[in-house]
Short mmCIF file of C-alpha atoms in Angstrom, two decimals:
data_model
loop_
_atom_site.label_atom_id
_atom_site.label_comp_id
_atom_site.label_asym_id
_atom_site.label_seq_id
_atom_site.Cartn_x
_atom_site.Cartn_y
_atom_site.Cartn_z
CA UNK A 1 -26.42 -29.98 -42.09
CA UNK A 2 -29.91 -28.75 -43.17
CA UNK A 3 -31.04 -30.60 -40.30
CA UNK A 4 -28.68 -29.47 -37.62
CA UNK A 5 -29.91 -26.46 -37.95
CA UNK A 6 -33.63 -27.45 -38.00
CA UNK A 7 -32.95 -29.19 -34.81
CA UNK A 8 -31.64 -26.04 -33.00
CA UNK A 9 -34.50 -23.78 -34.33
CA UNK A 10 -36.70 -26.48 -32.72
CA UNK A 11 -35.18 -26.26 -29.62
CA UNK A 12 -34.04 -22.89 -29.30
CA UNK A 13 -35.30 -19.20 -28.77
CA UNK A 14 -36.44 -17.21 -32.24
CA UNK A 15 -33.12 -15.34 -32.95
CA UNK A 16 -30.75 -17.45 -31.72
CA UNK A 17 -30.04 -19.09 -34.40
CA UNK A 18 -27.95 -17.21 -37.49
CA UNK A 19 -27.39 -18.34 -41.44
CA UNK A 20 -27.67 -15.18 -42.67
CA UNK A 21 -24.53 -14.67 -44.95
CA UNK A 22 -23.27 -11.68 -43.19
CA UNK A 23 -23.33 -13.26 -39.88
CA UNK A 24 -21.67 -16.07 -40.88
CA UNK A 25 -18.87 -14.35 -42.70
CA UNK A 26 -18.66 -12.02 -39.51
CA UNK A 27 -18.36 -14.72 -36.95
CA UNK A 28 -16.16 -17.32 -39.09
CA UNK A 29 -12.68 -15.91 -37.48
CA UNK A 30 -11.36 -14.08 -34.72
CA UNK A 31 -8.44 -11.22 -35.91
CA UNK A 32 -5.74 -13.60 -36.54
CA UNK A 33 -7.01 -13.17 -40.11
CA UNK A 34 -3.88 -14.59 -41.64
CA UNK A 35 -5.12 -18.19 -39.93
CA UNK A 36 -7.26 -20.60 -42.06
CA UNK A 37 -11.05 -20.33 -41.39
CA UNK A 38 -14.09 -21.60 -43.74
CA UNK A 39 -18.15 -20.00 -43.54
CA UNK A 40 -19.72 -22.09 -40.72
CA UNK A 41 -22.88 -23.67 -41.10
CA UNK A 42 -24.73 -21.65 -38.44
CA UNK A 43 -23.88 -19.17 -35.30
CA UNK A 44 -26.12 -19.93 -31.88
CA UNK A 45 -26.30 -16.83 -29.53
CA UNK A 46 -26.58 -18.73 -26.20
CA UNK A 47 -28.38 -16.51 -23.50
CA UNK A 48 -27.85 -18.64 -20.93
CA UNK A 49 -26.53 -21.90 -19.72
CA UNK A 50 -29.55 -23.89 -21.16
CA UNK A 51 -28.91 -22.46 -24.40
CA UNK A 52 -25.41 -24.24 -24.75
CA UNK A 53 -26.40 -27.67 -23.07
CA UNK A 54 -28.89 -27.69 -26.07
CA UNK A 55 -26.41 -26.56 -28.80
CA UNK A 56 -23.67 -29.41 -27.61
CA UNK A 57 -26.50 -31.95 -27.44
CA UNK A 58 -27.76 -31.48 -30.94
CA UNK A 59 -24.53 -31.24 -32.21
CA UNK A 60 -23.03 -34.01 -30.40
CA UNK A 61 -25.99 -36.26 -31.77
CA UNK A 62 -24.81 -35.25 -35.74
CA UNK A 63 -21.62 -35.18 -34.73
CA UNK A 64 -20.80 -31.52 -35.79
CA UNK A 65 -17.57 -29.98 -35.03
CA UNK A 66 -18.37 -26.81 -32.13
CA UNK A 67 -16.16 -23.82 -31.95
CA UNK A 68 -16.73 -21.53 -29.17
CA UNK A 69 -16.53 -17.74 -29.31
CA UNK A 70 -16.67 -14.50 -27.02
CA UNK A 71 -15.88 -11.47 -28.64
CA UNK A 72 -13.57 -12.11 -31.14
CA UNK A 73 -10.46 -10.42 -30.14
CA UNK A 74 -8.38 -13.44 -29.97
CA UNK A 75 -4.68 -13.05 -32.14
CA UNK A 76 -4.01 -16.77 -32.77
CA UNK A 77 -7.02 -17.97 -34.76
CA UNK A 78 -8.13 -20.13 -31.83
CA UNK A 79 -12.04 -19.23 -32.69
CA UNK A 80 -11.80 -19.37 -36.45
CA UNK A 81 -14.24 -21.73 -37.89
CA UNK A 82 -14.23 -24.79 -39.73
CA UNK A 83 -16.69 -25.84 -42.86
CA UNK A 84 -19.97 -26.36 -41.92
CA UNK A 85 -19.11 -25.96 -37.72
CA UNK A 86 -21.51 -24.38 -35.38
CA UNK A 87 -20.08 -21.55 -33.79
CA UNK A 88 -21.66 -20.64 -30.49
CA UNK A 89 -21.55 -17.29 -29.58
CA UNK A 90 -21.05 -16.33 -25.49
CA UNK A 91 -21.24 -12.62 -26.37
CA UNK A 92 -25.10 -12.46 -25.35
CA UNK A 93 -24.24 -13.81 -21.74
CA UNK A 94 -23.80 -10.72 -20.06
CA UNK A 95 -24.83 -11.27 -16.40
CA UNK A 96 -22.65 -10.28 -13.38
CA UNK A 97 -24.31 -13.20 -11.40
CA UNK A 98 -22.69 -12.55 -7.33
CA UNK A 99 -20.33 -9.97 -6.20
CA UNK A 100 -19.35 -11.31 -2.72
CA UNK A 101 -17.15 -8.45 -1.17
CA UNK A 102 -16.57 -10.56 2.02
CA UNK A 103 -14.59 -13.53 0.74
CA UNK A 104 -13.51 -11.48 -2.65
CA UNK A 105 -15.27 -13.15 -5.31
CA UNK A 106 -17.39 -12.68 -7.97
CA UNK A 107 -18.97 -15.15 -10.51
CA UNK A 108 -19.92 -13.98 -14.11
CA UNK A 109 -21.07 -15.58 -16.86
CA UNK A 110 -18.88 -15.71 -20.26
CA UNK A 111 -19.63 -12.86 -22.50
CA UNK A 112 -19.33 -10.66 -19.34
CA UNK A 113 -16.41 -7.74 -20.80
CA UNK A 114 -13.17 -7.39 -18.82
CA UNK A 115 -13.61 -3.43 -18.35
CA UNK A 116 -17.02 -4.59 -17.64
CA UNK A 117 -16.46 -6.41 -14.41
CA UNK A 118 -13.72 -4.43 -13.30
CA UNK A 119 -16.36 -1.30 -13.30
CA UNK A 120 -18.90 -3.47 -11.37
CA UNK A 121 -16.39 -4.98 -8.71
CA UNK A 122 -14.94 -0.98 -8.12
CA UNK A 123 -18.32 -0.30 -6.92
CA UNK A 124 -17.79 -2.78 -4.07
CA UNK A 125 -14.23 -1.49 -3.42
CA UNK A 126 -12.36 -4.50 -5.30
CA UNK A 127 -10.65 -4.97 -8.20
CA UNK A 128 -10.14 -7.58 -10.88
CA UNK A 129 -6.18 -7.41 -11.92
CA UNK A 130 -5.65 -9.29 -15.41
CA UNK A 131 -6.20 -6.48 -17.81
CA UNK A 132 -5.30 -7.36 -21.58
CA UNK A 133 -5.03 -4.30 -24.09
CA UNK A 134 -8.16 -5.51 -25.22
CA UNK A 135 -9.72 -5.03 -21.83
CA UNK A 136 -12.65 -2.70 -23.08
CA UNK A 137 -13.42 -5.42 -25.83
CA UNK A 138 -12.55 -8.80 -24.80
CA UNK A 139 -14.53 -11.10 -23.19
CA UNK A 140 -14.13 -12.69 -19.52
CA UNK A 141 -14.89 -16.36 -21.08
CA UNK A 142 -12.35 -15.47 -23.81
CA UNK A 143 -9.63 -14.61 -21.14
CA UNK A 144 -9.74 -17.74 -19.74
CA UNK A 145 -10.00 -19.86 -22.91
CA UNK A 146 -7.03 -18.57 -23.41
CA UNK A 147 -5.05 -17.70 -20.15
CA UNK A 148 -4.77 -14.03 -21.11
CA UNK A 149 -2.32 -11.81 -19.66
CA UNK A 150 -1.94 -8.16 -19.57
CA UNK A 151 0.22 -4.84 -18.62
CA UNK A 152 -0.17 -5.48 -14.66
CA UNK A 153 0.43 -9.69 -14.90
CA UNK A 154 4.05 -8.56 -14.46
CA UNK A 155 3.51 -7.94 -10.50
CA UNK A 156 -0.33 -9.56 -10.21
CA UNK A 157 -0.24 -12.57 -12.54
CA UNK A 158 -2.23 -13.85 -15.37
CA UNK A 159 -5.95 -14.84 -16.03
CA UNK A 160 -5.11 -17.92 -14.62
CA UNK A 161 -4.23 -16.74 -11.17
CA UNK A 162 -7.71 -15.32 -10.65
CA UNK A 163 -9.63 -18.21 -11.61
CA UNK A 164 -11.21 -20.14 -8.80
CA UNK A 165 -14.14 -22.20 -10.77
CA UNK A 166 -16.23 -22.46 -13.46
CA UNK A 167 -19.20 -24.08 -15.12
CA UNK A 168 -18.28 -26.01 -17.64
CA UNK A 169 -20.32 -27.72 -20.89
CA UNK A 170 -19.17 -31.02 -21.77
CA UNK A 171 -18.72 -32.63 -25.34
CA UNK A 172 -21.63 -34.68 -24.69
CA UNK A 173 -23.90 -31.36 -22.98
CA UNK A 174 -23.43 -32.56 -19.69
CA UNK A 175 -22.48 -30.12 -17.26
CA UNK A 176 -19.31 -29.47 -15.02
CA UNK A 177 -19.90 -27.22 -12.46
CA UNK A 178 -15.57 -27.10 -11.42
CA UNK A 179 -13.56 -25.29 -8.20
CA UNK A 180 -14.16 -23.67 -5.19
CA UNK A 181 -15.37 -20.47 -3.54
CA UNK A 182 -12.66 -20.49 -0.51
CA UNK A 183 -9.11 -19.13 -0.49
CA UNK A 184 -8.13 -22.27 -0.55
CA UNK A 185 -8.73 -26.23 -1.65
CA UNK A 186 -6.87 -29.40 -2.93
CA UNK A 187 -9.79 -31.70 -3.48
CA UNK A 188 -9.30 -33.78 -6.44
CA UNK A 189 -7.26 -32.62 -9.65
CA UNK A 190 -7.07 -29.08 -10.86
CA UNK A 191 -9.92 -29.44 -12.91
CA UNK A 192 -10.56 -26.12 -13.07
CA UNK A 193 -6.50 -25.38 -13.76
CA UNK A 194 -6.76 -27.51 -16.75
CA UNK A 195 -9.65 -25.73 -18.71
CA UNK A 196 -7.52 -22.23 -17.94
CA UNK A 197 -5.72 -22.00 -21.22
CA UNK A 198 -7.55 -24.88 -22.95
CA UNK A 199 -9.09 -22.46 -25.93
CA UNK A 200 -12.47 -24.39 -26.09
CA UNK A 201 -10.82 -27.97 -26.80
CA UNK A 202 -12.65 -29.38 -23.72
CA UNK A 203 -15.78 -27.92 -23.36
CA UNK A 204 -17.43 -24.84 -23.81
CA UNK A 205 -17.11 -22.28 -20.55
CA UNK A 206 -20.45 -20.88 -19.37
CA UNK A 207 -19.56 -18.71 -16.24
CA UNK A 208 -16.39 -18.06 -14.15
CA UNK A 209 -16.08 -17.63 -10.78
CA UNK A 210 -12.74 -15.38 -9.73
CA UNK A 211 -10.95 -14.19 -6.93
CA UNK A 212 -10.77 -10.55 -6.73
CA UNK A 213 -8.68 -7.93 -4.91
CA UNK A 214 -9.32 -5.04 -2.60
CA UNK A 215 -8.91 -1.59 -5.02
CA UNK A 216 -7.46 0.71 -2.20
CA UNK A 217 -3.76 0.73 -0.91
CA UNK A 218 -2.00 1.64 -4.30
CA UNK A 219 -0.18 4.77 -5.47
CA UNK A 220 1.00 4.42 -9.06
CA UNK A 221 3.48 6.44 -9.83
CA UNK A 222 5.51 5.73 -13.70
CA UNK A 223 8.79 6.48 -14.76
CA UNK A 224 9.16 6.60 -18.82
CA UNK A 225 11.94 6.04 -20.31
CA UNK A 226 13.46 7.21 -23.91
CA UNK A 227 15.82 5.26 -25.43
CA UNK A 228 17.84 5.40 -29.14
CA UNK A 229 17.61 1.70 -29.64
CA UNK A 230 15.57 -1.16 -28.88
CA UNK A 231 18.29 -3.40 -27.66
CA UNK A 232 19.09 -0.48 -25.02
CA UNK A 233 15.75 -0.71 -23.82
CA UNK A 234 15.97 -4.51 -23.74
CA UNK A 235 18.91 -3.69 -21.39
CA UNK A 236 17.20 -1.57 -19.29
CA UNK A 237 14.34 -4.57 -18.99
CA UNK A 238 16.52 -6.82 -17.79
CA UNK A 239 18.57 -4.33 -15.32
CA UNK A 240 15.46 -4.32 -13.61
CA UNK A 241 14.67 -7.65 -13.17
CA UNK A 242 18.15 -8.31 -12.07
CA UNK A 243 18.01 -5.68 -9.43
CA UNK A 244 14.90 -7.62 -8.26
CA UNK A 245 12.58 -5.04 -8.58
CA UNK A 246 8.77 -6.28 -9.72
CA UNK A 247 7.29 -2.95 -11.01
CA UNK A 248 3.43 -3.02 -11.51
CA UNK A 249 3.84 -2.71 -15.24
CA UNK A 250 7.06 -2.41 -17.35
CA UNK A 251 6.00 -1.57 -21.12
CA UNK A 252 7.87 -1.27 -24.25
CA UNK A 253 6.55 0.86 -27.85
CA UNK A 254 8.64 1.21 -30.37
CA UNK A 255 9.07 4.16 -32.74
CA UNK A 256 6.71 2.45 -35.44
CA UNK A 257 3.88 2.29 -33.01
CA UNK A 258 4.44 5.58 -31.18
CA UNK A 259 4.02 7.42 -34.80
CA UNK A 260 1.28 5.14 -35.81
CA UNK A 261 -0.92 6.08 -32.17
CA UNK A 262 0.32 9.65 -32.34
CA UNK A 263 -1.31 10.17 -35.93
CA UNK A 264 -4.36 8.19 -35.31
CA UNK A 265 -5.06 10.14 -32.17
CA UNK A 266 -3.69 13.70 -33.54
CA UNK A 267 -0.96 13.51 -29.41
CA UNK A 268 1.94 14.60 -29.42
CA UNK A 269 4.16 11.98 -28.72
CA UNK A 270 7.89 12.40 -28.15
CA UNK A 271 10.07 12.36 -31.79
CA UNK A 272 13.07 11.38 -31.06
CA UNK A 273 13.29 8.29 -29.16
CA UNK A 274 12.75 4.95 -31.17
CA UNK A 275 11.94 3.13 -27.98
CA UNK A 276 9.96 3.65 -25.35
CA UNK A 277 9.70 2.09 -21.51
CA UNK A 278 6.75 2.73 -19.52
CA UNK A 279 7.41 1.55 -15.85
CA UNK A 280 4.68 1.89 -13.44
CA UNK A 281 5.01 1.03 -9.76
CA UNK A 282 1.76 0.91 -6.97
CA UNK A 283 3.50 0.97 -3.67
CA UNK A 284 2.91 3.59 -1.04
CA UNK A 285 4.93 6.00 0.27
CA UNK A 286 8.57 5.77 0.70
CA UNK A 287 8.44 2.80 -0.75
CA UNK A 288 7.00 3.65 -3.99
CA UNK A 289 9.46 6.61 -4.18
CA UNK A 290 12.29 4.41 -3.85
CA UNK A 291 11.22 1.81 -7.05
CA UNK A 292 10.61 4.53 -9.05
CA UNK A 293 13.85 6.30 -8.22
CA UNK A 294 15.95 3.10 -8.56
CA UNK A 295 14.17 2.29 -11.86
CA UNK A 296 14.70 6.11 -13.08
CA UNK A 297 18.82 5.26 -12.19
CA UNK A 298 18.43 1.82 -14.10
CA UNK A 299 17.12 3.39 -17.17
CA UNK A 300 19.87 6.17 -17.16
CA UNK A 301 22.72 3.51 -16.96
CA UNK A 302 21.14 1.37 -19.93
CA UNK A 303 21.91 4.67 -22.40
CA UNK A 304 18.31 6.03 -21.76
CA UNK A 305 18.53 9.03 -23.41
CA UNK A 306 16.14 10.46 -20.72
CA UNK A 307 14.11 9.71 -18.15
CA UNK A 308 10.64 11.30 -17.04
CA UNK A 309 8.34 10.80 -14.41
CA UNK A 310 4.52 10.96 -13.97
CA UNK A 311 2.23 10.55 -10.70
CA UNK A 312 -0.69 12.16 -12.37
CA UNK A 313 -3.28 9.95 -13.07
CA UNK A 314 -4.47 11.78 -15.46
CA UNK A 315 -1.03 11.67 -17.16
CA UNK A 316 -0.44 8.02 -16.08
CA UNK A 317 -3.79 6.79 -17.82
CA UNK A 318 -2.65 8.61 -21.07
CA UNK A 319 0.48 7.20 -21.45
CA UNK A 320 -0.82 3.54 -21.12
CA UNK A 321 -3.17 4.00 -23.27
CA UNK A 322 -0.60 4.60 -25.94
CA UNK A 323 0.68 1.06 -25.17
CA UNK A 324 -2.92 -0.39 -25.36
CA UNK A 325 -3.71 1.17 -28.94
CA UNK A 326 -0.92 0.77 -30.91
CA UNK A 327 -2.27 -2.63 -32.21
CA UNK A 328 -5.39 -0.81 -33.46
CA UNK A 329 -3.35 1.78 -34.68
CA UNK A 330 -0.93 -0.36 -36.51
CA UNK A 331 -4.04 -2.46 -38.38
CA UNK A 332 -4.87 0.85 -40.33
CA UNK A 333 -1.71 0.28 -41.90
CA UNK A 334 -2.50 -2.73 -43.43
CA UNK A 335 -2.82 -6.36 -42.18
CA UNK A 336 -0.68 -7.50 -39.19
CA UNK A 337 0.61 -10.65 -38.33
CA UNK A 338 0.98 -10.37 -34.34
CA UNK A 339 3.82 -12.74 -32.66
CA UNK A 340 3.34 -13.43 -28.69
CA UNK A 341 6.51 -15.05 -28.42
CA UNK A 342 7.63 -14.83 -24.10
CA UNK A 343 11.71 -15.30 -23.47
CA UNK A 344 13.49 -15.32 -20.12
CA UNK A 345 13.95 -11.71 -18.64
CA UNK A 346 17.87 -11.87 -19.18
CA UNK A 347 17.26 -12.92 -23.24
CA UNK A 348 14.79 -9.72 -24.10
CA UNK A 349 17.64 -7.47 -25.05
CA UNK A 350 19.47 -10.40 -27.30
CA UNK A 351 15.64 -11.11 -28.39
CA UNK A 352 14.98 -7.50 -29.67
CA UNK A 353 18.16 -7.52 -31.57
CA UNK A 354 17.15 -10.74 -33.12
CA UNK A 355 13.58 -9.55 -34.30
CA UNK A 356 15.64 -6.31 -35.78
CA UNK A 357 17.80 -8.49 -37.93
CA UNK A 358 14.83 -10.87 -38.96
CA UNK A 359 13.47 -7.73 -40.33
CA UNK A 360 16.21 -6.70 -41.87
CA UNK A 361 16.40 -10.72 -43.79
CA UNK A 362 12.67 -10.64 -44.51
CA UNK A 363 12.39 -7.29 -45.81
CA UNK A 364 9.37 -6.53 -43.95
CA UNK A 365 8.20 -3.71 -41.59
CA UNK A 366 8.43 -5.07 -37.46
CA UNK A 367 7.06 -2.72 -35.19
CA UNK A 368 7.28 -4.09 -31.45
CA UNK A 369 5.15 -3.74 -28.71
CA UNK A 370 5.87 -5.95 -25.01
CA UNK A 371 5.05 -6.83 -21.84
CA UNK A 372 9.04 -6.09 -21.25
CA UNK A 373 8.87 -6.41 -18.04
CA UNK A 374 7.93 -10.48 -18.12
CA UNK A 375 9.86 -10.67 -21.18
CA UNK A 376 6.30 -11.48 -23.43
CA UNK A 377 7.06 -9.98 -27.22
CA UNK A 378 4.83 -8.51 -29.54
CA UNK A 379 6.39 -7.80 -32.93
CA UNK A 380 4.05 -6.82 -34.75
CA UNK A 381 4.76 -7.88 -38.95
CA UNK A 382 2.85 -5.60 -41.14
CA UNK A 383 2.04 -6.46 -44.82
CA UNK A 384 0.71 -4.48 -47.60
CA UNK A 385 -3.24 -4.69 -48.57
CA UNK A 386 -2.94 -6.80 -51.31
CA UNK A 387 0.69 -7.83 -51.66
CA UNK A 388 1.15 -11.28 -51.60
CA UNK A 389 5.11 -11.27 -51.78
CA UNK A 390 5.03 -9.36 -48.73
CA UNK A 391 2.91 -11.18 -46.88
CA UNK A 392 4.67 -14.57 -47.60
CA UNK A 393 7.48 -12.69 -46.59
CA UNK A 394 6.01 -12.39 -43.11
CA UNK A 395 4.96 -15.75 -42.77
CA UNK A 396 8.53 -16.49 -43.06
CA UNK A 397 9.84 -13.60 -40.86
CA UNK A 398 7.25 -14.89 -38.26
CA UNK A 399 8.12 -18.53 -38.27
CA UNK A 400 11.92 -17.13 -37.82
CA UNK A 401 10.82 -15.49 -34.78
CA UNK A 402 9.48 -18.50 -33.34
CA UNK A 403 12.64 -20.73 -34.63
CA UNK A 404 15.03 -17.63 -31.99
CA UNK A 405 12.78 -17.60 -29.62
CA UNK A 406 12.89 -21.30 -28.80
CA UNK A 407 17.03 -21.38 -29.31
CA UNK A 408 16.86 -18.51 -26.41
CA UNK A 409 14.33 -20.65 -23.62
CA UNK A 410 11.54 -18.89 -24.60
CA UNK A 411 8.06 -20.44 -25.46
CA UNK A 412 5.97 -19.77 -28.80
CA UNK A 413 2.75 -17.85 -26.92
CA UNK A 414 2.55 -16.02 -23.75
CA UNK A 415 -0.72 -15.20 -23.33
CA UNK A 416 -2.49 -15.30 -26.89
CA UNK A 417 -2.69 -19.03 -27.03
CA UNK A 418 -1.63 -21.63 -29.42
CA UNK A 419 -4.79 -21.68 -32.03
CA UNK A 420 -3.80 -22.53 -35.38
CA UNK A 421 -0.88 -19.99 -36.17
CA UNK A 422 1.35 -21.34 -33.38
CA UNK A 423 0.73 -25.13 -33.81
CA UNK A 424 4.39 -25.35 -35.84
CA UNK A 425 6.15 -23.89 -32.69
CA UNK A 426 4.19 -26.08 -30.28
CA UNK A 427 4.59 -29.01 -32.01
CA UNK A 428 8.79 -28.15 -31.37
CA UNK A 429 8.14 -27.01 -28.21
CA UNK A 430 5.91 -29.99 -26.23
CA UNK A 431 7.71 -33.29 -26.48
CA UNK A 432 6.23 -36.74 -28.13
CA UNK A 433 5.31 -37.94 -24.30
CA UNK A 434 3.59 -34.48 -23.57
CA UNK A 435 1.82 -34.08 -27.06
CA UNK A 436 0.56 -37.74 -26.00
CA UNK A 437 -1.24 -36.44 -22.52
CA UNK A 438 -2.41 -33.71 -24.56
CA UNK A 439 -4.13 -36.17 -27.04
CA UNK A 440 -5.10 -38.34 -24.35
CA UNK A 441 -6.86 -35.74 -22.20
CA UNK A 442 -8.59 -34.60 -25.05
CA UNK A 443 -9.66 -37.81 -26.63
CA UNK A 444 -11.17 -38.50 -22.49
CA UNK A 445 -13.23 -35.48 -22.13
CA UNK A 446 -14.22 -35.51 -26.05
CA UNK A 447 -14.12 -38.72 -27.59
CA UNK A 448 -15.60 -37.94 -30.94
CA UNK A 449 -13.69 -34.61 -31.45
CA UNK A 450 -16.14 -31.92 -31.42
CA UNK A 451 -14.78 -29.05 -29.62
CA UNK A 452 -13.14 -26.52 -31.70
CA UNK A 453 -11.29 -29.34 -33.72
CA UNK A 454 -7.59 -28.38 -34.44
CA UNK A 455 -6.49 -25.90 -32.26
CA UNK A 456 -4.45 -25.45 -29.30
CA UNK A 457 -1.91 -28.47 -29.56
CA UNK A 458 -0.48 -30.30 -32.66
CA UNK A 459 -2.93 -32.85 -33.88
CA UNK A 460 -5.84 -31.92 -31.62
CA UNK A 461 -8.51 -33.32 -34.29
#
């Protein structure tokens, strides 16, 4: 290993190269803490493209295991490190390399933020829509390793939808240079589809090119929604869909979270509801009043207790922002154990119920956070500093979760990826024949199994 690392001082920048303790114990995991990870044996800081070529090369030649990281924020333990890996850090690769306003593009290299672009694109009058919570945070190279989604993917889609190419390093440090710049194109396979999602399995992404949308011809207006239980509110969720309406962004908080935020923060938050819907809708005119209206009516005939509504922004931007801290929030509580579990629209109130009674068997504190309005579930399992009881007693309540959301349709992650704490549910939810392509498709594109060794589909090694 001594020499691995010898061989990338050699052929890398001073101070790209990390074996300080600290660093290493910093970079070893993402925050899915409760997933396995081990000290790695050294953490590159790529600046550029060259950077990573060289990295793969070397450790292709020693055959060292690779895992690729952005900024960290991942829930699923998909960038936790192995003994004696190399983790190579994107977060240095910064550069917003081509806006192109006329055919609504922009190409950016890995370690560009989320929040980040979207700022830079505004200035050109577009807009990029996938927003995770962890927008301000998370990484544009880490969105796609993952296929993140966010509050808006209800109405604009996921990470996915926005990708239209990429440069790609290979397990051998060749490079792939995948996709298209036009609105449209069928030549060959959907390379660039299949590294979407792929966590770092199949080689490490460099820069992203992705399709952006103008910013003007929106008027958000939300409708919020208080409600005594959270199986009500799983009602309303699915009135909505059923009526056919697509809001912008349909939100749920629970009571746990809304406390948690509301102390954190010093707001005032509302007391008496235990769960909250935040609906948000973009369309203009008329037609924006009538969604909002009909989603106001939906929420009163699903027992909302009552019904508010906001076209502020001001007063818009504040109540989101509720939704996107209450993970924070919730960590100063102790540890949490985050589920990403996505069910059918129809199943969320049936799903909510279930989660409550899990609880209830586990003896552990659920709070619940969700992308309602796509039916992708965040309960949120929160264990004492310290107690171990408590925390094997999440492990259980979690893998219950998985075990009723799979009885209802649903699939084990929505948009936080398989990594290691989801590999049980995937290896019940992909079939023998489709874990074989997986292997297959691996074992093609890295033959001596490099690239961020088991993670992302049951035995990935």
């Amino acid at each position: 290993m001594h020499t691995v690392v010898e061989a990338l001082r050699a052929a890398l920048a001073p101070h790209t190269v990390a074996t300080d303790a600290e660093t290493l114990d910093r970079l070893s995991h993402d925050d899915a803490e409760w997933a396995d990870f081990a000290r790695p044996a050294a953490v590159v800081f790529a600046s550029c493209l060259d950077d990573v070529v060289a990295t793969v090369r070397i450790a292709a030649a020693h055959g060292v295991a690779i895992v690729p990281r952005g900024a960290g924020t991942g829930l699923s333990g998909g960038a936790n490190a192995t003994s004696g890996c190399l983790v190579v850090s994107l977060e240095r690769m910064t550069r917003i390399v081509e806006v192109n306003a006329a055919e609504r593009y922009a190409v950016v290299e890995a370690g560009v933020l989320n929040d980040d672009l979207r700022r830079h694109v505004a200035e050109h009058g577009l807009w990029y829509p996938p927003d995770p919570a962890s927008q301000a945070i998370s990484t544009i190279g880490g969105n796609v390793a993952t296929n993140a989604g966010g509050i808006c993917c209800v109405k604009y889609g996921v990470t996915r939808d926005y990708v239209l190419g990429m440069t790609v390093v290979l397990a051998d440090g060749s490079v792939a240079k995948l996709g298209r710049t036009t609105a449209k194109g069928v030549t060959g396979y959907d390379l660039t589809g299949l590294f979407v999602g792929s966590e770092g399995t199949l080689g490490v992404i460099a820069d992203v090119t992705v399709k952006l949308r103008p910013l003007g011809g929106r008027q958000e207006r939300a409708v919020i929604g208080y409600f005594r239980t959270l199986t009500d509110a799983g009602r309303a969720v699915a009135a909505v869909a059923e009526a056919g309406i697509v809001p912008s962004a349909l939100e749920l908080i629970d009571r746990t979270c809304l406390h948690a935020v509301a102390e954190w923060q010093g707001w005032d938050l509302p007391e008496e509801a235990n769960a909250l819907l935040l609906a948000k809708v973009d369309e203009p005119g008329e037609r924006g009043e009538e969604l909002a209206a009909a989603i106001e009516q939906l929420f009163l005939a699903a027992d909302g207790d009552r019904v508010e509504r906001a076209d502020e922004p001001a007063h818009i931007d504040r109540l989101f922002a509720s939704r996107r801290l209450a993970y924070p929030a919730l960590e100063r509580l102790g540890p949490v154990l985050t589920e990403d579990v996505c069910v059918p629209r129809g199943a969320v109130p049936e799903m909510l119920a279930r989660i409550e009674a899990v609880a209830e068997a586990a003896g552990v504190v659920i709070a619940n956070i969700a992308h309602a309005g796509d039916g992708n579930l965040h309960p949120l399992i929160i264990a004492p500093e310290g107690d171990e009881d408590a925390k094997s007693r999440a492990k259980a309540a979690f893998d219950r979760i998985v075990d009723d959301c799979r009885a209802l349709g649903g699939t084990v992650t929505g948009e936080h990826g398989v990594g290691l704490l989801k590999l049980p549910g995937a290896a019940e939810e992909l079939s023998p024949v489709v874990q074989g392509m997986h292997r297959a498709i691996k074992h093609a594109l890295d033959p001596i199994g490099i690239l961020n060794p088991g993670k992302a589909f049951p035995n990935g090694d």
